[in-house]
mmCIF file of N, CA and C in Angstrom:
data_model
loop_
_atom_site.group_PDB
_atom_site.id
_atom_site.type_symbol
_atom_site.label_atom_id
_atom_site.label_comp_id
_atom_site.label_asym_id
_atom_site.label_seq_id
_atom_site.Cartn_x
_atom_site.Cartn_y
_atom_site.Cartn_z
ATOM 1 N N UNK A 1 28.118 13.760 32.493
ATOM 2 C CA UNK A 1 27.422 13.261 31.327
ATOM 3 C C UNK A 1 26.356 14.262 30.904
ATOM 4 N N UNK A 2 26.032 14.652 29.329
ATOM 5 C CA UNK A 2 24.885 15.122 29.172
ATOM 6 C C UNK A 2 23.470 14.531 29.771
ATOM 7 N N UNK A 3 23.034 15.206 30.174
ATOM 8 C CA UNK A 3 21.905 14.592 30.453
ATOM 9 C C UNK A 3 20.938 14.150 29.356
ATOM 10 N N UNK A 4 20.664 14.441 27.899
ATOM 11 C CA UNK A 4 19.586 13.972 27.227
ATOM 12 C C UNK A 4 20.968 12.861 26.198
ATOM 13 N N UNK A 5 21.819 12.451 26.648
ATOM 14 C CA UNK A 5 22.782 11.874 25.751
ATOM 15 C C UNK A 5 22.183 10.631 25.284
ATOM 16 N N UNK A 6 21.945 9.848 26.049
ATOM 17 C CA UNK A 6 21.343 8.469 26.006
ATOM 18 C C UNK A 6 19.535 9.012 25.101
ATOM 19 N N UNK A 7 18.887 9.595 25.481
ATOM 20 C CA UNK A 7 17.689 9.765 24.694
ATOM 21 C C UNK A 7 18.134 10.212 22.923
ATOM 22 N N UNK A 8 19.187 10.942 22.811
ATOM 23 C CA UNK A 8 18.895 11.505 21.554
ATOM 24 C C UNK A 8 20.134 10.658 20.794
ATOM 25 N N UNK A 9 20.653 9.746 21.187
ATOM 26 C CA UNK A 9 22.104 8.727 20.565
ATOM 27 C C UNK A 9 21.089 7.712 19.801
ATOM 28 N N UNK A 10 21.311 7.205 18.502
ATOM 29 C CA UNK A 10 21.063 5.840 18.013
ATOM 30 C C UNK A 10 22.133 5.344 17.834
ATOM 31 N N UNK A 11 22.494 4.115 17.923
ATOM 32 C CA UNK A 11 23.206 3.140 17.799
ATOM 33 C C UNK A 11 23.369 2.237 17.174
ATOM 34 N N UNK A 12 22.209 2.356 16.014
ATOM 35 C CA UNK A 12 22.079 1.138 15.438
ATOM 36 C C UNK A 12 22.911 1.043 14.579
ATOM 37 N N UNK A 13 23.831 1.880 13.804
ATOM 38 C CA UNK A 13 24.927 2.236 12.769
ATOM 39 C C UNK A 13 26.147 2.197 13.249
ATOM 40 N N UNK A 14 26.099 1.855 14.651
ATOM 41 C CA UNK A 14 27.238 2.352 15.471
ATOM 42 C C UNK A 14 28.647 1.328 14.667
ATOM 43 N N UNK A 15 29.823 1.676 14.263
ATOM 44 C CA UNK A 15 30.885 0.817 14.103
ATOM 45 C C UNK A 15 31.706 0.657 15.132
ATOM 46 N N UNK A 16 31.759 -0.112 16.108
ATOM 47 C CA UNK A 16 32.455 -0.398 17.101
ATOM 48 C C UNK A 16 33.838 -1.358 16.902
ATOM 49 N N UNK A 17 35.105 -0.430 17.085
ATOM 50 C CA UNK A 17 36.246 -1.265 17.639
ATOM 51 C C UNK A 17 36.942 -1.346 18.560
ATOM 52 N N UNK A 18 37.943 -2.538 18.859
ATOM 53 C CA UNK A 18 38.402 -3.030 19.865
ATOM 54 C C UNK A 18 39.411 -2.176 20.085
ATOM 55 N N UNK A 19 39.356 -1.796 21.275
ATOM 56 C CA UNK A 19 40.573 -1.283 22.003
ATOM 57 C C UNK A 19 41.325 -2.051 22.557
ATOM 58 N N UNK A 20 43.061 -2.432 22.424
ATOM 59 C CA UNK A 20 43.786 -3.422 23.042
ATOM 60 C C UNK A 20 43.857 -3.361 24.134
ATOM 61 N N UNK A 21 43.533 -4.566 24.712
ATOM 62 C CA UNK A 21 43.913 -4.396 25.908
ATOM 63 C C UNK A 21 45.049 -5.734 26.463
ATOM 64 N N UNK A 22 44.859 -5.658 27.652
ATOM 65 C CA UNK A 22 45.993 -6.690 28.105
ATOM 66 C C UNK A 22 45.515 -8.233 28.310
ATOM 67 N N UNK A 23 46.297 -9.248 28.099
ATOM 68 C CA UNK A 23 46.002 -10.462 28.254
ATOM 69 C C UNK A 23 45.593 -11.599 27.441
ATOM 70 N N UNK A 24 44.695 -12.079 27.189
ATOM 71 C CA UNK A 24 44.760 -12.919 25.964
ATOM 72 C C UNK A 24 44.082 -12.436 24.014
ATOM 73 N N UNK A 25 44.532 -12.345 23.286
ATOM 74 C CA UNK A 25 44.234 -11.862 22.332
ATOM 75 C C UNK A 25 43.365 -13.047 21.527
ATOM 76 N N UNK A 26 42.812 -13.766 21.927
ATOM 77 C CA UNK A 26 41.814 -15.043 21.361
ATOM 78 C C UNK A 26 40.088 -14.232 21.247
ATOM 79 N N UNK A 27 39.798 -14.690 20.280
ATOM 80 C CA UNK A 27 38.194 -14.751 19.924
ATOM 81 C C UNK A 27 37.675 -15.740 19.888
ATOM 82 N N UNK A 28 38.152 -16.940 21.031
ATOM 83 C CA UNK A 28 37.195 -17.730 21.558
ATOM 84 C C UNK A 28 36.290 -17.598 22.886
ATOM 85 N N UNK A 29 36.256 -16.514 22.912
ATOM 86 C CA UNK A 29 35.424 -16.197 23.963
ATOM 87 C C UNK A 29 36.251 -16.809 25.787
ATOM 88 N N UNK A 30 37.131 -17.080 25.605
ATOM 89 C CA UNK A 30 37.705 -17.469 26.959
ATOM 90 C C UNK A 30 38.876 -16.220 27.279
ATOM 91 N N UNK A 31 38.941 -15.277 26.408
ATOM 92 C CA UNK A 31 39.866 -14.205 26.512
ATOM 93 C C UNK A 31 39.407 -13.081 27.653
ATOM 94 N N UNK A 32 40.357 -12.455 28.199
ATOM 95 C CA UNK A 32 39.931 -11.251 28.639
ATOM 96 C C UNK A 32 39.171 -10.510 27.903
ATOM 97 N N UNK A 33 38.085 -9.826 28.787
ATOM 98 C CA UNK A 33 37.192 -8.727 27.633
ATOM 99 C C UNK A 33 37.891 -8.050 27.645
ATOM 100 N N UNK A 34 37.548 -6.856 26.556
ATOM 101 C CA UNK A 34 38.081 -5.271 25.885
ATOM 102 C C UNK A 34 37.072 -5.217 25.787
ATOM 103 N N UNK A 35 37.463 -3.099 25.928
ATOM 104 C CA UNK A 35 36.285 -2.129 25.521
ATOM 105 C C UNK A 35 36.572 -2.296 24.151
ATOM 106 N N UNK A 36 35.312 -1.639 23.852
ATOM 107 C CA UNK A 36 35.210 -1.634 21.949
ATOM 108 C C UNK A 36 34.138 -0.109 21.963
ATOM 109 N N UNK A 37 35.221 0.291 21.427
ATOM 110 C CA UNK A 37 34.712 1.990 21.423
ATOM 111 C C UNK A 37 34.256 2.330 19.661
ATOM 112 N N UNK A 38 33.119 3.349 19.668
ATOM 113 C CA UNK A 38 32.560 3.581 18.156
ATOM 114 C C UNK A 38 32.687 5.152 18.647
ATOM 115 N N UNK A 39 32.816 5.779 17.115
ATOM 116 C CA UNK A 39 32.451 7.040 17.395
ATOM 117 C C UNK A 39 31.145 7.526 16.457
ATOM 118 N N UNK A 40 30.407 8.176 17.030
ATOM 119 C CA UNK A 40 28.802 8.181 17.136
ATOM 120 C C UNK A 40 28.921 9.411 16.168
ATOM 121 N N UNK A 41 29.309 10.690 16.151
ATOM 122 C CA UNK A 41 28.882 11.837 15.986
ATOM 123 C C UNK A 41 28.837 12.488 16.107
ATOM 124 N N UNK A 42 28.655 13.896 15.945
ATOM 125 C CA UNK A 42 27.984 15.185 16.673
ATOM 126 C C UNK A 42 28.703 14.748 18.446
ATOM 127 N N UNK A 43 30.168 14.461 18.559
ATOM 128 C CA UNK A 43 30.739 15.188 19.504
ATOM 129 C C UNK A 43 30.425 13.647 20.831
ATOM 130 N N UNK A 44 29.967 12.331 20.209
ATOM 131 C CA UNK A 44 29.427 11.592 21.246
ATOM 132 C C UNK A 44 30.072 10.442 20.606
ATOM 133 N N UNK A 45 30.883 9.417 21.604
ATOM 134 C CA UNK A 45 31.617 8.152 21.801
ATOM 135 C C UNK A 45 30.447 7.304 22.573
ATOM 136 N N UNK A 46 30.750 5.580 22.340
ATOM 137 C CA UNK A 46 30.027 4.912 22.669
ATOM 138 C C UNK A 46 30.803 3.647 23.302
ATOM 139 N N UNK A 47 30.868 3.681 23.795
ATOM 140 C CA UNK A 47 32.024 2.347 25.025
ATOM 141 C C UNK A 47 31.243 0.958 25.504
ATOM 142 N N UNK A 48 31.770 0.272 25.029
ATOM 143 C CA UNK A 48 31.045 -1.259 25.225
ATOM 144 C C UNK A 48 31.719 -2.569 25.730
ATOM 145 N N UNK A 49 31.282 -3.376 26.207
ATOM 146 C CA UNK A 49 32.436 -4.666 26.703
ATOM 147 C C UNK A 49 32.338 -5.661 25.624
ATOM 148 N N UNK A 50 33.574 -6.056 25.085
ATOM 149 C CA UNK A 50 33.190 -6.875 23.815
ATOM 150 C C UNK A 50 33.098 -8.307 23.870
ATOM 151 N N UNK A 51 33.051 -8.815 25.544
ATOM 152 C CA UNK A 51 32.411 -9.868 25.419
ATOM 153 C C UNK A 51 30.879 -10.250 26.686
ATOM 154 N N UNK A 52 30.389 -9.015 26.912
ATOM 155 C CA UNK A 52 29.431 -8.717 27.454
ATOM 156 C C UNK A 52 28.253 -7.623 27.068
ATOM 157 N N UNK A 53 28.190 -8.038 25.926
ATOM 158 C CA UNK A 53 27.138 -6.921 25.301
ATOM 159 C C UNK A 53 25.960 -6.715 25.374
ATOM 160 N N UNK A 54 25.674 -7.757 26.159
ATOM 161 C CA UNK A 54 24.128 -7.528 26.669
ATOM 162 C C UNK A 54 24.679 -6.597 28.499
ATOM 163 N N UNK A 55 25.365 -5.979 28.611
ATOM 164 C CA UNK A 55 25.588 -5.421 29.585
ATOM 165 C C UNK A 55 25.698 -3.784 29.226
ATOM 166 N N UNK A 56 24.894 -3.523 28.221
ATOM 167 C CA UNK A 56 24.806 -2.359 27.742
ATOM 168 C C UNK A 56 25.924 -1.509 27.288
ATOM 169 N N UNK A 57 25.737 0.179 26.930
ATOM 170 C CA UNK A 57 26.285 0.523 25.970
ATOM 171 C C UNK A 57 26.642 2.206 26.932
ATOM 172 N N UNK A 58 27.904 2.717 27.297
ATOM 173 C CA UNK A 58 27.856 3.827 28.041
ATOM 174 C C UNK A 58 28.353 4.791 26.782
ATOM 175 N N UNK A 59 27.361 6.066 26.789
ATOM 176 C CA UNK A 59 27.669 7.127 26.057
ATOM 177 C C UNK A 59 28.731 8.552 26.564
ATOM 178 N N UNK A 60 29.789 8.754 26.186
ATOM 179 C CA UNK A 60 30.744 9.740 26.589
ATOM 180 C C UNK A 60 30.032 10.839 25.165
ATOM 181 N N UNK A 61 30.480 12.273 25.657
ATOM 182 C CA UNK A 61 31.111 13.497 24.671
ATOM 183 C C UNK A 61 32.571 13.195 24.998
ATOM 184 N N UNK A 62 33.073 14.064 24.167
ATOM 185 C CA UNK A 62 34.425 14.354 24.179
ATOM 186 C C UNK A 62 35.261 14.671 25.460
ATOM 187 N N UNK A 63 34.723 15.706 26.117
ATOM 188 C CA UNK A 63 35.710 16.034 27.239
ATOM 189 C C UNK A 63 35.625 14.506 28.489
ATOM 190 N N UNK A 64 34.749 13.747 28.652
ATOM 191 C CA UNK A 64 34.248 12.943 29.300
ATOM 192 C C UNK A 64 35.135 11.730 28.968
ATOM 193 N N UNK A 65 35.223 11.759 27.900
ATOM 194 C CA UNK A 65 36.074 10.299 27.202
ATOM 195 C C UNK A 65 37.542 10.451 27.341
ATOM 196 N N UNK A 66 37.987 11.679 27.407
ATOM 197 C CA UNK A 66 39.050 12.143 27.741
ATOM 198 C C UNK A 66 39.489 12.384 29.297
ATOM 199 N N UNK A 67 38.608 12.555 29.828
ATOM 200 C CA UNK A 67 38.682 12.437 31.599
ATOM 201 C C UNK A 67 39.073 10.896 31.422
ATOM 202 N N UNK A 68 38.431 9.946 30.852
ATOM 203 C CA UNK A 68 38.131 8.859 31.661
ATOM 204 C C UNK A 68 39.850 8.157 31.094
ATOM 205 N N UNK A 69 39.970 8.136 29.597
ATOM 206 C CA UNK A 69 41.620 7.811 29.021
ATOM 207 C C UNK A 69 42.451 8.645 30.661
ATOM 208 N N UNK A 70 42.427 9.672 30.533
ATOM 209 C CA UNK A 70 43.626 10.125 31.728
ATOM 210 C C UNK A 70 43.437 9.607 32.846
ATOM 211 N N UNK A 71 42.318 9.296 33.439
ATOM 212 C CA UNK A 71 42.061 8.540 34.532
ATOM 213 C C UNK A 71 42.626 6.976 34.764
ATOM 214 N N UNK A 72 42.112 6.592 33.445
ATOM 215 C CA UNK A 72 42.811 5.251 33.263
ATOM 216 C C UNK A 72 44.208 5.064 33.089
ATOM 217 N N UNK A 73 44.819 5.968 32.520
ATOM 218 C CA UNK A 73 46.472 6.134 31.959
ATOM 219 C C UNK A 73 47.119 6.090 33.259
ATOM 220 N N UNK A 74 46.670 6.794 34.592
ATOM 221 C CA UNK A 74 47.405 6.979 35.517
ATOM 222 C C UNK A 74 47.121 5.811 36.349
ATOM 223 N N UNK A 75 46.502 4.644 36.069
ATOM 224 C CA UNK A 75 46.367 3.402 36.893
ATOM 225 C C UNK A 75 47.148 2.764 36.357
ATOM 226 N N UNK A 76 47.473 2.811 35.344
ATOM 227 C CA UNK A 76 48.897 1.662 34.639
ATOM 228 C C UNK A 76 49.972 2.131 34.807
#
């Protein structure tokens, strides 16, 4: 991770969407969560749980967000 990533990111503009994931597709809140990914800017992604959002907000760059997709690809 950059180290000043989190100090110099705002978020408040952020447009965040859902990434599919597996299991129930309901927005009654009894569904499996999904990430809900925004793209920030200047080279920085923003990854969130979309039914735990008070559980904060993890900031990737590019090569980082891409580690983590291949990382994940090879668990399914």
């Amino acid at each position: 991770m950059t180290p000043d990533l989190y100090e110099k990111t705002d978020l408040s503009a952020a447009k965040f969407t859902r990434i599919p994931c597996g299991g129930s597709n309901d927005d009654d809140g009894e569904g499996e969560a999904c990430p809900e990914l925004a793209v920030i800017g200047g080279g920085v992604f923003a990854l969130r749980d979309s039914k735990n959002l008070g559980a904060g907000t993890l900031l990737f760059n590019g090569a980082e967000l891409a580690a983590l997709r291949d990382g994940i690809g090879s668990l399914i």
